[in-house]
Coordinates of C-alpha atoms in Angstrom, one line a residue:
X1069 CA 111.8 -84.2 148.7
X1070 CA 114.8 -81.9 148.8
X1071 CA 114.7 -78.2 149.0
X1072 CA 115.4 -76.7 145.6
X1073 CA 117.8 -73.7 145.2
X1074 CA 117.0 -71.6 142.1
X1075 CA 117.1 -74.4 139.7
X1076 CA 115.5 -72.3 137.0
X1077 CA 118.5 -70.0 137.0
X1078 CA 122.1 -70.5 135.9
X1079 CA 123.9 -72.5 138.5
X1080 CA 126.4 -70.8 140.8
X1081 CA 129.9 -70.8 139.4
X1082 CA 132.3 -71.4 142.2
X1083 CA 135.7 -70.0 142.9
X1084 CA 138.3 -70.6 145.6
X1085 CA 141.8 -69.6 146.5
X1086 CA 144.2 -71.0 143.9
X1087 CA 147.6 -72.6 144.3
X1088 CA 150.5 -71.2 142.4
X1089 CA 151.8 -74.6 141.5
X1090 CA 148.6 -75.7 139.8
X1091 CA 148.5 -75.5 136.1
X1092 CA 145.0 -76.6 135.0
X1093 CA 141.8 -74.7 135.3
X1094 CA 138.5 -75.9 136.6
X1095 CA 135.1 -74.3 136.0
X1096 CA 132.2 -75.8 138.1
X1097 CA 128.5 -75.0 138.3
X1098 CA 126.0 -76.4 140.8
X1099 CA 122.2 -76.8 140.5
X1100 CA 119.5 -78.1 142.8
X1101 CA 119.6 -78.8 146.5
X1102 CA 121.9 -77.6 149.2
X1103 CA 123.6 -81.0 149.3
X1104 CA 124.8 -80.5 145.7
X1105 CA 126.4 -77.2 146.7
X1106 CA 128.0 -78.9 149.7
X1107 CA 129.2 -81.7 147.4
X1108 CA 130.8 -79.2 145.0
X1109 CA 132.9 -78.0 147.9
X1110 CA 134.2 -81.5 148.4
X1111 CA 134.9 -81.9 144.7
X1112 CA 136.8 -78.6 144.6
X1113 CA 138.9 -79.7 147.5
X1114 CA 139.8 -83.0 145.8
X1115 CA 140.7 -81.2 142.5
X1116 CA 142.6 -78.4 144.0
X1117 CA 144.8 -81.0 145.6
X1118 CA 144.9 -82.7 142.2
X1119 CA 146.5 -79.8 140.3
X1120 CA 143.5 -77.6 139.3
X1121 CA 142.9 -73.9 139.9
X1122 CA 139.4 -72.6 139.5
X1123 CA 138.2 -70.0 137.0
X1124 CA 135.1 -68.0 136.5
X1125 CA 135.8 -67.9 132.7
X1126 CA 134.2 -70.8 131.0
X1127 CA 136.2 -70.4 127.8
X1128 CA 139.6 -70.9 129.5
X1129 CA 138.7 -74.0 131.5
X1130 CA 140.5 -77.3 131.0
X1131 CA 137.8 -79.1 132.9
X1132 CA 134.1 -78.1 133.2
X1133 CA 131.9 -79.8 135.8
X1134 CA 128.2 -79.4 136.3
X1135 CA 126.7 -80.7 139.5
X1136 CA 123.2 -81.8 138.6
X1137 CA 119.7 -82.3 140.1
X1138 CA 117.2 -84.9 139.0
X1139 CA 114.3 -84.1 141.3
X1140 CA 112.2 -82.5 138.6
X1141 CA 112.2 -82.6 134.8
X1142 CA 112.6 -78.9 134.7
X1143 CA 115.9 -79.2 136.6
X1144 CA 117.2 -81.8 134.0
X1145 CA 116.2 -79.6 131.1
X1146 CA 118.2 -76.8 132.6
X1147 CA 121.3 -79.0 132.7
X1148 CA 120.8 -80.1 129.1
X1149 CA 120.8 -76.4 128.0
X1150 CA 124.0 -75.8 129.9
X1151 CA 125.6 -78.9 128.2
X1152 CA 124.6 -77.3 124.9
X1153 CA 126.4 -74.2 125.9
X1154 CA 129.5 -76.1 126.9
X1155 CA 129.3 -77.9 123.6
X1156 CA 129.3 -74.6 121.7
X1157 CA 132.3 -73.3 123.6
X1158 CA 134.2 -76.6 123.2
X1159 CA 133.5 -76.6 119.4
X1160 CA 134.2 -72.9 118.7
X1161 CA 136.7 -71.8 121.3
X1162 CA 138.4 -74.5 123.3
X1163 CA 138.5 -78.0 121.7
X1164 CA 140.8 -79.4 124.5
X1165 CA 138.1 -78.7 127.1
X1166 CA 136.9 -81.7 129.0
X1167 CA 133.3 -81.8 130.4
X1168 CA 131.9 -83.9 133.3
X1169 CA 128.5 -84.4 134.8
X1170 CA 128.3 -84.9 138.6
X1171 CA 125.5 -85.6 141.0
X1172 CA 122.1 -87.1 140.9
X1173 CA 121.4 -86.7 137.1
X1174 CA 124.7 -88.5 136.5
X1175 CA 123.7 -91.3 138.7
X1176 CA 120.3 -91.6 137.1
X1177 CA 121.3 -91.5 133.5
X1178 CA 124.7 -93.2 133.7
X1179 CA 126.0 -94.4 130.2
X1180 CA 123.1 -92.6 128.5
X1181 CA 125.0 -89.3 129.1
X1182 CA 128.1 -90.6 127.3
X1183 CA 126.0 -91.8 124.4
X1184 CA 123.6 -88.9 124.0
X1185 CA 125.6 -85.8 125.1
X1186 CA 128.6 -85.9 122.8
X1187 CA 130.6 -83.4 124.8
X1188 CA 130.4 -85.4 128.0
X1189 CA 133.7 -87.1 128.8
X1190 CA 133.1 -87.9 132.5
X1191 CA 130.1 -89.1 134.5
X1192 CA 130.5 -89.2 138.3
X1193 CA 127.7 -90.1 140.8
X1194 CA 127.3 -88.5 144.2
X1195 CA 129.4 -91.2 146.1
X1196 CA 132.3 -91.5 143.6
X1197 CA 134.1 -88.1 144.0
X1198 CA 137.2 -89.6 145.5
X1199 CA 137.7 -91.5 142.3
X1200 CA 137.9 -88.2 140.3
X1201 CA 141.7 -88.2 139.9
X1202 CA 141.6 -91.7 138.4
X1203 CA 138.7 -90.9 136.2
X1204 CA 140.4 -87.8 134.9
X1205 CA 143.5 -89.8 134.1
X1206 CA 141.4 -92.1 131.9
X1207 CA 139.9 -89.0 130.2
X1208 CA 143.4 -87.7 129.5
X1209 CA 144.2 -91.0 127.9
X1210 CA 141.3 -90.5 125.5
X1211 CA 138.8 -92.7 127.1
X1212 CA 135.3 -91.9 128.4
X1213 CA 135.1 -92.4 132.2
X1214 CA 132.2 -93.3 134.4
X1215 CA 131.7 -94.1 138.1
X1216 CA 128.3 -94.1 139.6
X1217 CA 128.6 -96.8 142.1
X1218 CA 126.5 -96.0 145.3
X1219 CA 128.5 -96.4 148.5
X1220 CA 127.2 -97.8 151.8
X1221 CA 129.9 -96.2 153.9
X1222 CA 131.1 -93.0 152.2
X1223 CA 130.3 -89.7 154.1
X1224 CA 133.4 -87.6 153.0
X1225 CA 133.9 -86.9 156.7
X1226 CA 137.7 -87.1 156.1
X1227 CA 137.7 -84.3 153.5
X1228 CA 137.9 -80.6 154.5
X1229 CA 135.6 -78.9 152.0
X1230 CA 136.8 -75.8 150.3
X1231 CA 134.2 -73.0 150.9
X1232 CA 133.2 -71.9 147.5
X1233 CA 131.9 -68.4 146.7
X1234 CA 131.7 -68.0 150.5
X1235 CA 130.8 -64.8 152.2
X1236 CA 132.9 -66.0 155.1
X1237 CA 129.8 -65.9 157.4
X1238 CA 127.6 -68.9 156.6
X1239 CA 128.5 -72.5 155.7
X1240 CA 127.0 -75.9 155.0
X1241 CA 128.1 -78.9 157.1
X1242 CA 126.9 -82.3 155.8
X1243 CA 126.0 -84.8 158.5
X1244 CA 124.2 -87.6 156.6
X1245 CA 124.1 -88.9 153.1
X1246 CA 121.3 -90.8 151.3
X1247 CA 117.7 -91.5 152.2
X1248 CA 115.7 -94.6 153.3
X1249 CA 112.3 -93.0 152.8
X1250 CA 111.0 -94.4 149.6
X1251 CA 108.5 -91.7 148.6
X1252 CA 107.0 -92.8 145.3
X1253 CA 107.7 -89.4 143.6
X1254 CA 111.4 -89.1 144.6
X1255 CA 114.6 -90.2 142.9
X1256 CA 116.9 -89.4 145.8
X1257 CA 117.1 -93.0 147.3
X1258 CA 118.1 -94.2 143.8
X1259 CA 120.6 -91.5 143.1
X1260 CA 122.2 -91.1 146.6
X1261 CA 121.6 -94.5 148.2
X1262 CA 120.8 -95.6 151.7
X1263 CA 121.1 -93.4 154.8
X1264 CA 124.4 -93.3 156.6
X1265 CA 125.6 -90.8 159.2
X1266 CA 128.9 -89.1 159.7
X1267 CA 131.0 -89.6 162.8
X1268 CA 130.2 -86.8 165.3
X1269 CA 133.7 -85.8 166.1
X1270 CA 134.5 -85.1 162.4
X1271 CA 131.4 -82.9 162.4
X1272 CA 132.6 -81.0 165.5
X1273 CA 136.1 -80.7 164.0
X1274 CA 134.7 -79.2 160.8
X1275 CA 132.6 -76.7 162.8
X1276 CA 135.6 -75.8 165.0
X1277 CA 137.6 -75.1 161.8
X1278 CA 134.8 -72.9 160.5
X1279 CA 134.6 -71.0 163.8
X1280 CA 138.4 -70.5 163.7
X1281 CA 138.0 -68.9 160.3
X1282 CA 135.4 -66.5 161.5
X1283 CA 132.2 -68.1 160.3
X1284 CA 129.1 -67.2 162.3
X1285 CA 126.4 -69.6 161.1
X1286 CA 126.3 -73.2 160.0
X1287 CA 123.5 -75.4 158.5
X1288 CA 123.6 -79.1 159.5
X1289 CA 122.7 -80.7 156.2
X1290 CA 121.2 -84.0 155.0
X1291 CA 118.4 -85.4 152.9
X1292 CA 116.7 -86.2 156.2
X1293 CA 118.7 -84.8 159.2
X1294 CA 116.3 -86.2 161.8
X1295 CA 117.4 -89.7 160.8
X1296 CA 121.0 -88.9 161.9
X1297 CA 122.2 -91.9 164.0
X1298 CA 125.8 -92.6 164.6
X1299 CA 126.6 -95.9 166.3
X1300 CA 130.1 -96.6 165.1
X1301 CA 129.4 -96.8 161.4
X1302 CA 127.1 -98.6 159.1
X1303 CA 123.7 -97.9 157.6
X1304 CA 120.8 -96.7 159.7
X1305 CA 118.7 -99.7 158.7
X1306 CA 121.3 -102.0 160.3
X1307 CA 121.2 -100.4 163.7
X1308 CA 119.2 -103.3 165.1
X1309 CA 122.2 -105.5 164.5
X1310 CA 124.5 -103.2 166.5
X1311 CA 126.1 -104.4 169.7
X1312 CA 124.7 -103.4 173.1
X1313 CA 127.7 -101.1 173.6
X1314 CA 127.2 -99.4 170.2
X1315 CA 123.5 -98.9 171.0
X1316 CA 124.3 -97.5 174.5
X1317 CA 126.8 -94.9 173.0
X1318 CA 124.8 -94.1 169.9
X1319 CA 124.3 -90.4 169.0
X1320 CA 120.9 -89.3 167.6
X1321 CA 120.1 -86.0 165.9
X1322 CA 118.8 -84.3 169.1
X1323 CA 122.1 -85.2 170.9
X1324 CA 124.2 -84.0 168.0
X1325 CA 122.3 -80.8 167.8
X1326 CA 122.8 -80.2 171.5
X1327 CA 126.5 -81.0 171.3
X1328 CA 127.0 -78.3 168.6
X1329 CA 124.9 -75.8 170.5
X1330 CA 126.8 -76.2 173.7
X1331 CA 130.3 -76.3 172.1
X1332 CA 129.6 -73.2 169.9
X1333 CA 127.3 -70.8 171.9
X1334 CA 128.2 -67.8 169.7
X1335 CA 127.5 -69.6 166.5
X1336 CA 124.1 -69.8 164.9
X1337 CA 122.9 -73.3 164.0
X1338 CA 120.3 -74.2 161.3
X1339 CA 119.4 -77.6 159.9
X1340 CA 117.7 -79.0 156.8
X1341 CA 115.8 -81.0 155.8
X1342 CA 113.3 -82.7 158.2
X1343 CA 110.9 -85.5 157.5
X1344 CA 107.7 -85.3 159.6
X1345 CA 107.7 -89.1 160.4
X1346 CA 111.3 -88.8 161.8
X1347 CA 111.1 -85.6 163.8
X1348 CA 110.9 -86.4 167.5
X1349 CA 109.8 -84.2 170.4
X1350 CA 113.3 -84.4 171.9
X1351 CA 114.6 -82.3 169.0
X1352 CA 112.0 -79.6 169.6
X1353 CA 113.0 -79.3 173.3
X1354 CA 116.7 -78.9 172.2
X1355 CA 115.7 -76.1 169.8
X1356 CA 113.7 -74.4 172.5
X1357 CA 116.5 -74.7 175.0
X1358 CA 119.3 -73.0 173.1
X1359 CA 119.1 -69.5 171.8
X1360 CA 121.8 -70.1 169.1
X1361 CA 119.6 -72.8 167.4
X1362 CA 117.5 -71.0 164.9
X1363 CA 113.7 -71.2 165.3
X1364 CA 112.9 -72.4 161.9
X1365 CA 111.9 -75.9 160.8
X1366 CA 111.5 -76.8 157.2
X1367 CA 108.9 -79.6 157.3
X1368 CA 107.8 -80.8 153.9
X1369 CA 104.3 -82.3 153.8
X1370 CA 103.7 -82.5 150.0
X1371 CA 99.9 -82.9 150.3
X1372 CA 97.1 -82.3 152.8
X1373 CA 95.2 -85.3 151.6
X1374 CA 95.5 -88.6 153.5
X1375 CA 94.7 -90.6 150.4
X1376 CA 97.5 -88.8 148.4
X1377 CA 99.9 -89.1 151.3
X1378 CA 99.4 -92.9 151.2
X1379 CA 99.9 -92.9 147.4
X1380 CA 103.1 -91.0 147.9
X1381 CA 104.2 -93.5 150.6
X1382 CA 104.6 -90.7 153.1
X1383 CA 104.6 -92.5 156.4
X1384 CA 102.5 -90.0 158.2
X1385 CA 98.9 -88.9 158.0
X1386 CA 97.4 -85.5 157.9
X1387 CA 96.4 -85.8 161.5
X1388 CA 99.9 -86.9 162.6
X1389 CA 101.4 -83.9 160.8
X1390 CA 99.0 -81.5 162.4
X1391 CA 99.8 -83.0 165.8
X1392 CA 103.5 -82.4 165.1
X1393 CA 102.7 -78.8 164.0
X1394 CA 100.8 -78.3 167.3
X1395 CA 103.7 -79.6 169.3
X1396 CA 106.1 -77.3 167.6
X1397 CA 103.9 -74.3 168.2
X1398 CA 103.5 -75.3 171.9
X1399 CA 107.2 -76.0 172.6
X1400 CA 108.7 -73.3 170.3
X1401 CA 106.0 -70.6 170.1
X1402 CA 108.1 -68.3 167.9
X1403 CA 109.1 -71.0 165.4
X1404 CA 108.8 -70.5 161.7
X1405 CA 107.5 -73.5 159.8
X1406 CA 108.0 -73.9 156.0
X1407 CA 106.8 -76.4 153.5
X1408 CA 107.3 -78.3 150.3
X1409 CA 104.0 -79.0 148.4
X1410 CA 103.3 -80.9 145.2
X1411 CA 100.2 -80.0 143.0
X1412 CA 98.7 -82.6 140.7
X1413 CA 100.1 -85.9 142.0
X1414 CA 98.6 -88.8 140.1
X1415 CA 94.9 -89.5 140.9
X1416 CA 94.7 -86.2 142.8
X1417 CA 91.1 -85.0 142.9
X1418 CA 89.7 -81.6 143.5
X1419 CA 88.8 -82.8 147.0
X1420 CA 92.4 -83.8 147.6
X1421 CA 93.5 -80.4 146.5
X1422 CA 91.1 -78.7 148.8
X1423 CA 92.5 -80.8 151.7
X1424 CA 95.9 -79.3 150.8
X1425 CA 94.5 -75.8 150.9
X1426 CA 92.8 -76.4 154.2
X1427 CA 96.0 -77.8 155.8
X1428 CA 97.8 -74.7 154.7
X1429 CA 95.1 -72.6 156.3
X1430 CA 95.6 -74.5 159.5
X1431 CA 99.4 -74.1 159.6
X1432 CA 99.8 -70.7 157.8
X1433 CA 103.4 -71.5 156.7
X1434 CA 105.9 -68.6 156.6
X1435 CA 107.1 -69.6 153.1
X1436 CA 107.4 -72.7 151.0
X1437 CA 108.6 -74.5 147.9
X1438 CA 105.7 -75.5 145.6
X1439 CA 105.8 -77.5 142.4
X1440 CA 103.5 -79.1 139.9
X1441 CA 104.1 -82.8 139.8
X1442 CA 106.5 -84.1 137.1
X1443 CA 107.0 -87.8 136.5
X1444 CA 110.6 -89.0 137.4
X1445 CA 111.7 -92.1 135.5
X1446 CA 112.7 -94.9 137.9
X1447 CA 110.5 -93.9 140.8
X1448 CA 107.5 -96.0 141.8
X1449 CA 105.1 -93.3 140.7
X1450 CA 106.9 -93.2 137.3
X1451 CA 106.7 -97.0 136.9
X1452 CA 103.3 -97.8 138.4
X1453 CA 101.2 -94.6 138.3
X1454 CA 99.6 -92.8 135.3
X1455 CA 100.4 -89.1 135.3
X1456 CA 96.7 -88.5 134.8
X1457 CA 96.1 -84.9 136.1
X1458 CA 95.9 -82.6 133.1
X1459 CA 98.7 -80.0 132.9
X1460 CA 96.3 -77.1 133.0
X1461 CA 94.7 -78.5 136.1
X1462 CA 98.1 -79.0 137.8
X1463 CA 99.1 -75.4 137.0
X1464 CA 95.7 -74.0 138.2
X1465 CA 96.0 -75.9 141.5
X1466 CA 99.7 -74.9 141.8
X1467 CA 98.7 -71.2 141.3
X1468 CA 96.0 -71.5 144.0
X1469 CA 98.6 -73.0 146.4
X1470 CA 101.1 -70.2 145.6
X1471 CA 98.5 -67.5 146.0
X1472 CA 97.4 -68.9 149.4
X1473 CA 101.1 -69.1 150.5
X1474 CA 101.7 -65.5 149.5
X1475 CA 98.7 -64.5 151.8
X1476 CA 100.1 -66.5 154.7
X1477 CA 103.7 -65.2 154.1
X1478 CA 102.3 -61.7 154.4
X1479 CA 100.4 -62.7 157.6
X1480 CA 103.6 -64.1 159.1
X1481 CA 105.8 -61.2 158.3
X1482 CA 103.2 -58.7 159.7
X1483 CA 103.5 -60.5 163.0
X1484 CA 107.0 -59.1 163.4
X1485 CA 105.9 -55.4 163.1
X1486 CA 107.0 -53.5 166.2
X1487 CA 109.3 -56.4 167.3
X1488 CA 113.0 -56.3 167.7
X1489 CA 114.8 -59.2 166.0
X1490 CA 118.3 -60.5 166.0
X1491 CA 119.9 -60.4 162.5
X1492 CA 123.1 -61.8 161.2
X1493 CA 124.4 -59.5 158.4
X1494 CA 125.2 -61.6 155.4
X1495 CA 125.5 -59.2 152.4
X1496 CA 124.6 -55.9 150.9
X1497 CA 120.9 -55.5 150.0
X1498 CA 120.1 -56.3 146.3
X1499 CA 117.9 -53.2 146.1
X1500 CA 120.1 -50.6 147.8
X1501 CA 123.8 -50.2 148.4
X1502 CA 122.9 -48.3 151.5
X1503 CA 121.3 -51.2 153.2
X1504 CA 122.4 -54.5 154.8
X1505 CA 120.6 -57.8 154.3
X1506 CA 120.5 -60.7 156.7
X1507 CA 118.2 -63.2 158.3
X1508 CA 116.6 -63.5 161.6
X1509 CA 116.4 -66.7 163.6
X1510 CA 113.2 -67.6 161.7
X1511 CA 115.1 -67.4 158.4
X1512 CA 113.2 -64.4 157.2
X1513 CA 115.2 -61.8 155.3
X1514 CA 115.7 -58.5 157.1
X1515 CA 116.8 -55.3 155.4
X1516 CA 118.0 -52.2 157.3
X1517 CA 120.4 -49.1 156.9
X1518 CA 124.1 -49.9 157.0
X1519 CA 125.2 -47.2 159.4
X1520 CA 128.5 -48.4 161.0
X1521 CA 127.7 -52.2 161.0
X1522 CA 129.5 -54.7 158.9
X1523 CA 129.0 -58.2 157.4
X1524 CA 129.2 -60.8 160.2
X1525 CA 127.8 -58.6 162.9
X1526 CA 124.8 -59.8 164.9
X1527 CA 122.5 -56.8 165.2
X1528 CA 119.2 -56.1 166.9
X1529 CA 116.8 -54.6 164.4
X1530 CA 113.4 -53.0 165.2
X1531 CA 110.9 -54.0 162.4
X1532 CA 108.9 -51.0 161.1
X1533 CA 107.6 -52.3 157.8
X1534 CA 107.4 -55.5 155.7
X1535 CA 106.5 -57.2 152.5
X1536 CA 105.3 -60.8 152.2
X1537 CA 108.9 -62.0 152.1
X1538 CA 111.0 -59.3 153.8
X1539 CA 111.2 -57.5 157.1
X1540 CA 112.3 -53.8 157.0
X1541 CA 113.7 -52.0 160.0
X1542 CA 116.4 -50.0 161.8
X1543 CA 119.3 -51.3 163.8
X1544 CA 119.1 -50.5 167.5
X1545 CA 122.5 -52.0 168.6
X1546 CA 124.6 -55.1 168.6
X1547 CA 123.1 -58.3 170.0
X1548 CA 124.5 -60.6 172.7
X1549 CA 125.8 -63.0 170.1
X1550 CA 128.7 -60.7 169.1

């Protein structure tokens, strides 16, 4: 399952440097996972070169695009509400406005969008963004346009993304697309297709460009980054058919991670998301070896029950997951581990739920993303399994998971009291204009007085206080990363 970014709030409207010669205006919003935000940067790059400038004013846009998420029903309902808003603006203010739906929801619903949502002129799946100029030409000619064909090769490695709403400090770098893990609850394999990896040199070139622009931290991004495998092109599932030379020169994720760490020793490196069945010990040793690789692993487990894991088609057991957790703690003692958890999966019993709580007690995650199960049409669970756990039971179990996670989050932040941590300043604190906010290597937010420091500085901060989600302290000088 993908990590969700504030899907219950209005999506981020994205703005970039405009070109004087462009005459049309684009308004774009993104919802859902980090990959969607990365894809929006690709879309913006394509459209800026196609004559569009961006705007933050919805009412003046010639083209409105919403990049969508299908991972939960709540996410789709949020998108439908935004489409109602666009419809009202189009009807009452700007009749010439064209509206397009991008991303996973577009791929899943296809023609249904053009039929149901009367304001939708354009439907574009996650692998069809290079076709946008052609599709927009069809729309200008008065025709509905749709392209949701899933690619087996496309990685967009040849497009330089435009950094949207960037703080100039942190950036996403996509390294894989698609997913081969057919978890029964997840739509991603159906909306984004099979796993394929991006050519390593194009990744290094993009990171070099970010470094030249002054960026200080990148996140290597994929539905399942640990499955990264470059052997000259092609799907991961076809690696067995590769030549001996291709196999001998193949680059796996641990090798790519080390390449980036060595080439950019003053740049922080994060990655997301990992699948327990695909994370190998070699990756852990690379993380431990290089100080610029952040000590944080997002390791979704979804359930602590072996029976439910099997029903979910998670190809690891509770015992194997715990063994991996123990390896992480042994090889990277200061590593932060975070989770995704689903409450109320079909047939989940109270005993299964207690297994989840006991797993959480064993790991004591730093934070997590926790959801009540919602049936996704098209998935195996949606087709074959009855959504038989009552809603009130789901919500009660979810609340118990959330309450336990809050307790563990407080425990983990308290471990930092009295320690000095390295923080990359990212922005002004939401609560005080006198404080900076940034994250430490473990991805925990740290707040401290501004003094003479600035955004983009690496600062050592001594932690004096904390909440369950935030460390509070005072800067004691610049770190060696500057």
